[in-house]
Amino acid sequence: MTQLTTSNQGMSKFFSDVKNGFLHFANTYSVAVKSGANVAEKQIIEAMEDADQPSDIPAGKLFAAVKIGVQHASEHLVNSGMEFAEQMKNSQKSNMERK
């Protein structure tokens, strides 16, 4: 019976960790996308300030602004993922040291 209880606790912790990891990723993703959109917005506003009419803005400048925003969001996600992996690694080390 004790083995079953320990097994259930292990599975519960596993699913809790998966849930927390997913929530962390979802939060990081939304922050990264918002940040990337803000970067793209600034680029588009700068392009619009140089134009007399919205139709004067070259499509290349718009695509470049979006590309920069996506790149910024991607970099944010990668950096956050690396930080999260390092935290998990440190957490596992501290758990192993306690045992």
PDB file of C-alpha atoms in Angstrom:
ATOM      1  CA  MET A   1       0.000   0.000   0.000  1.00  0.00           C
ATOM      2  CA  THR A   2       2.851   2.384   0.818  1.00  0.00           C
ATOM      3  CA  GLN A   3       4.396   1.754  -2.593  1.00  0.00           C
ATOM      4  CA  LEU A   4       1.104   2.643  -4.314  1.00  0.00           C
ATOM      5  CA  THR A   5       0.799   5.857  -2.297  1.00  0.00           C
ATOM      6  CA  THR A   6       4.390   6.803  -3.162  1.00  0.00           C
ATOM      7  CA  SER A   7       3.689   6.037  -6.809  1.00  0.00           C
ATOM      8  CA  ASN A   8       0.551   8.208  -6.772  1.00  0.00           C
ATOM      9  CA  GLN A   9       2.461  11.045  -5.146  1.00  0.00           C
ATOM     10  CA  GLY A  10       5.154  10.750  -7.798  1.00  0.00           C
ATOM     11  CA  MET A  11       2.602  10.891 -10.618  1.00  0.00           C
ATOM     12  CA  SER A  12       0.817  13.791  -8.972  1.00  0.00           C
ATOM     13  CA  LYS A  13       4.089  15.713  -8.716  1.00  0.00           C
ATOM     14  CA  PHE A  14       4.901  14.861 -12.330  1.00  0.00           C
ATOM     15  CA  PHE A  15       1.571  16.200 -13.590  1.00  0.00           C
ATOM     16  CA  SER A  16       1.876  19.236 -11.358  1.00  0.00           C
ATOM     17  CA  ASP A  17       5.329  19.936 -12.822  1.00  0.00           C
ATOM     18  CA  VAL A  18       3.975  19.493 -16.365  1.00  0.00           C
ATOM     19  CA  LYS A  19       1.103  21.876 -15.614  1.00  0.00           C
ATOM     20  CA  ASN A  20       3.471  24.461 -14.115  1.00  0.00           C
ATOM     21  CA  GLY A  21       5.819  24.112 -17.072  1.00  0.00           C
ATOM     22  CA  PHE A  22       2.967  24.641 -19.507  1.00  0.00           C
ATOM     23  CA  LEU A  23       1.709  27.690 -17.611  1.00  0.00           C
ATOM     24  CA  HIS A  24       5.232  29.113 -17.547  1.00  0.00           C
ATOM     25  CA  PHE A  25       5.592  28.578 -21.292  1.00  0.00           C
ATOM     26  CA  ALA A  26       2.185  30.118 -22.042  1.00  0.00           C
ATOM     27  CA  ASN A  27       3.024  33.172 -19.941  1.00  0.00           C
ATOM     28  CA  THR A  28       6.465  33.505 -21.523  1.00  0.00           C
ATOM     29  CA  TYR A  29       4.976  33.132 -25.005  1.00  0.00           C
ATOM     30  CA  SER A  30       2.409  35.872 -24.419  1.00  0.00           C
ATOM     31  CA  VAL A  31       5.053  38.234 -23.009  1.00  0.00           C
ATOM     32  CA  ALA A  32       7.378  37.508 -25.941  1.00  0.00           C
ATOM     33  CA  VAL A  33       4.669  38.089 -28.548  1.00  0.00           C
ATOM     34  CA  LYS A  34       3.610  41.353 -26.902  1.00  0.00           C
ATOM     35  CA  SER A  35       7.210  42.500 -26.719  1.00  0.00           C
ATOM     36  CA  GLY A  36       7.808  41.591 -30.362  1.00  0.00           C
ATOM     37  CA  ALA A  37       4.633  43.416 -31.388  1.00  0.00           C
ATOM     38  CA  ASN A  38       5.808  46.517 -29.522  1.00  0.00           C
ATOM     39  CA  VAL A  39       9.126  46.411 -31.377  1.00  0.00           C
ATOM     40  CA  ALA A  40       7.340  46.005 -34.718  1.00  0.00           C
ATOM     41  CA  GLU A  41       4.964  48.836 -33.823  1.00  0.00           C
ATOM     42  CA  LYS A  42       7.873  51.222 -33.219  1.00  0.00           C
ATOM     43  CA  GLN A  43       9.422  50.258 -36.568  1.00  0.00           C
ATOM     44  CA  ILE A  44       6.116  50.810 -38.396  1.00  0.00           C
ATOM     45  CA  ILE A  45       5.546  54.178 -36.705  1.00  0.00           C
ATOM     46  CA  GLU A  46       9.031  55.275 -37.740  1.00  0.00           C
ATOM     47  CA  ALA A  47       8.289  54.232 -41.324  1.00  0.00           C
ATOM     48  CA  MET A  48       4.995  56.139 -41.254  1.00  0.00           C
ATOM     49  CA  GLU A  49       6.643  59.302 -39.979  1.00  0.00           C
ATOM     50  CA  ASP A  50       8.843  59.338 -43.078  1.00  0.00           C
ATOM     51  CA  ALA A  51       5.879  58.983 -45.448  1.00  0.00           C
ATOM     52  CA  ASP A  52       3.378  61.587 -46.588  1.00  0.00           C
ATOM     53  CA  GLN A  53       0.595  59.047 -47.100  1.00  0.00           C
ATOM     54  CA  PRO A  54       0.143  55.516 -45.685  1.00  0.00           C
ATOM     55  CA  SER A  55       0.333  54.229 -49.252  1.00  0.00           C
ATOM     56  CA  ASP A  56       3.841  55.720 -49.501  1.00  0.00           C
ATOM     57  CA  ILE A  57       5.206  53.178 -47.022  1.00  0.00           C
ATOM     58  CA  PRO A  58       7.074  50.516 -48.989  1.00  0.00           C
ATOM     59  CA  ALA A  59       5.927  46.978 -48.316  1.00  0.00           C
ATOM     60  CA  GLY A  60       9.549  46.065 -47.650  1.00  0.00           C
ATOM     61  CA  LYS A  61       9.647  48.363 -44.619  1.00  0.00           C
ATOM     62  CA  LEU A  62       6.480  46.786 -43.243  1.00  0.00           C
ATOM     63  CA  PHE A  63       7.793  43.261 -43.760  1.00  0.00           C
ATOM     64  CA  ALA A  64      11.109  44.256 -42.177  1.00  0.00           C
ATOM     65  CA  ALA A  65       9.292  45.683 -39.144  1.00  0.00           C
ATOM     66  CA  VAL A  66       7.283  42.492 -38.696  1.00  0.00           C
ATOM     67  CA  LYS A  67      10.406  40.386 -39.189  1.00  0.00           C
ATOM     68  CA  ILE A  68      12.251  42.365 -36.493  1.00  0.00           C
ATOM     69  CA  GLY A  69       9.282  41.942 -34.138  1.00  0.00           C
ATOM     70  CA  VAL A  70       9.150  38.187 -34.703  1.00  0.00           C
ATOM     71  CA  GLN A  71      12.908  37.910 -34.239  1.00  0.00           C
ATOM     72  CA  HIS A  72      12.678  39.848 -30.975  1.00  0.00           C
ATOM     73  CA  ALA A  73       9.874  37.567 -29.730  1.00  0.00           C
ATOM     74  CA  SER A  74      11.854  34.458 -30.718  1.00  0.00           C
ATOM     75  CA  GLU A  75      14.953  35.649 -28.903  1.00  0.00           C
ATOM     76  CA  HIS A  76      12.859  36.376 -25.822  1.00  0.00           C
ATOM     77  CA  LEU A  77      11.387  32.853 -25.910  1.00  0.00           C
ATOM     78  CA  VAL A  78      14.793  31.201 -26.352  1.00  0.00           C
ATOM     79  CA  ASN A  79      16.330  33.178 -23.492  1.00  0.00           C
ATOM     80  CA  SER A  80      13.390  32.441 -21.235  1.00  0.00           C
ATOM     81  CA  GLY A  81      13.527  28.745 -22.134  1.00  0.00           C
ATOM     82  CA  MET A  82      17.215  28.610 -21.285  1.00  0.00           C
ATOM     83  CA  GLU A  83      16.563  30.296 -17.934  1.00  0.00           C
ATOM     84  CA  PHE A  84      13.723  27.857 -17.203  1.00  0.00           C
ATOM     85  CA  ALA A  85      15.907  24.860 -18.095  1.00  0.00           C
ATOM     86  CA  GLU A  86      18.643  26.153 -15.790  1.00  0.00           C
ATOM     87  CA  GLN A  87      16.109  26.576 -12.973  1.00  0.00           C
ATOM     88  CA  MET A  88      14.858  23.027 -13.491  1.00  0.00           C
ATOM     89  CA  LYS A  89      18.423  21.724 -13.509  1.00  0.00           C
ATOM     90  CA  ASN A  90      19.205  23.536 -10.255  1.00  0.00           C
ATOM     91  CA  SER A  91      15.947  22.306  -8.735  1.00  0.00           C
ATOM     92  CA  GLN A  92      16.810  18.706  -9.595  1.00  0.00           C
ATOM     93  CA  LYS A  93      20.301  19.121  -8.088  1.00  0.00           C
ATOM     94  CA  SER A  94      18.882  20.485  -4.849  1.00  0.00           C
ATOM     95  CA  ASN A  95      16.297  17.658  -4.724  1.00  0.00           C
ATOM     96  CA  MET A  96      19.045  15.058  -5.196  1.00  0.00           C
ATOM     97  CA  GLU A  97      21.156  16.656  -2.445  1.00  0.00           C
ATOM     98  CA  ARG A  98      18.250  16.477   0.013  1.00  0.00           C
ATOM     99  CA  LYS A  99      17.843  12.724  -0.485  1.00  0.00           C
TER     100      LYS A  99
END
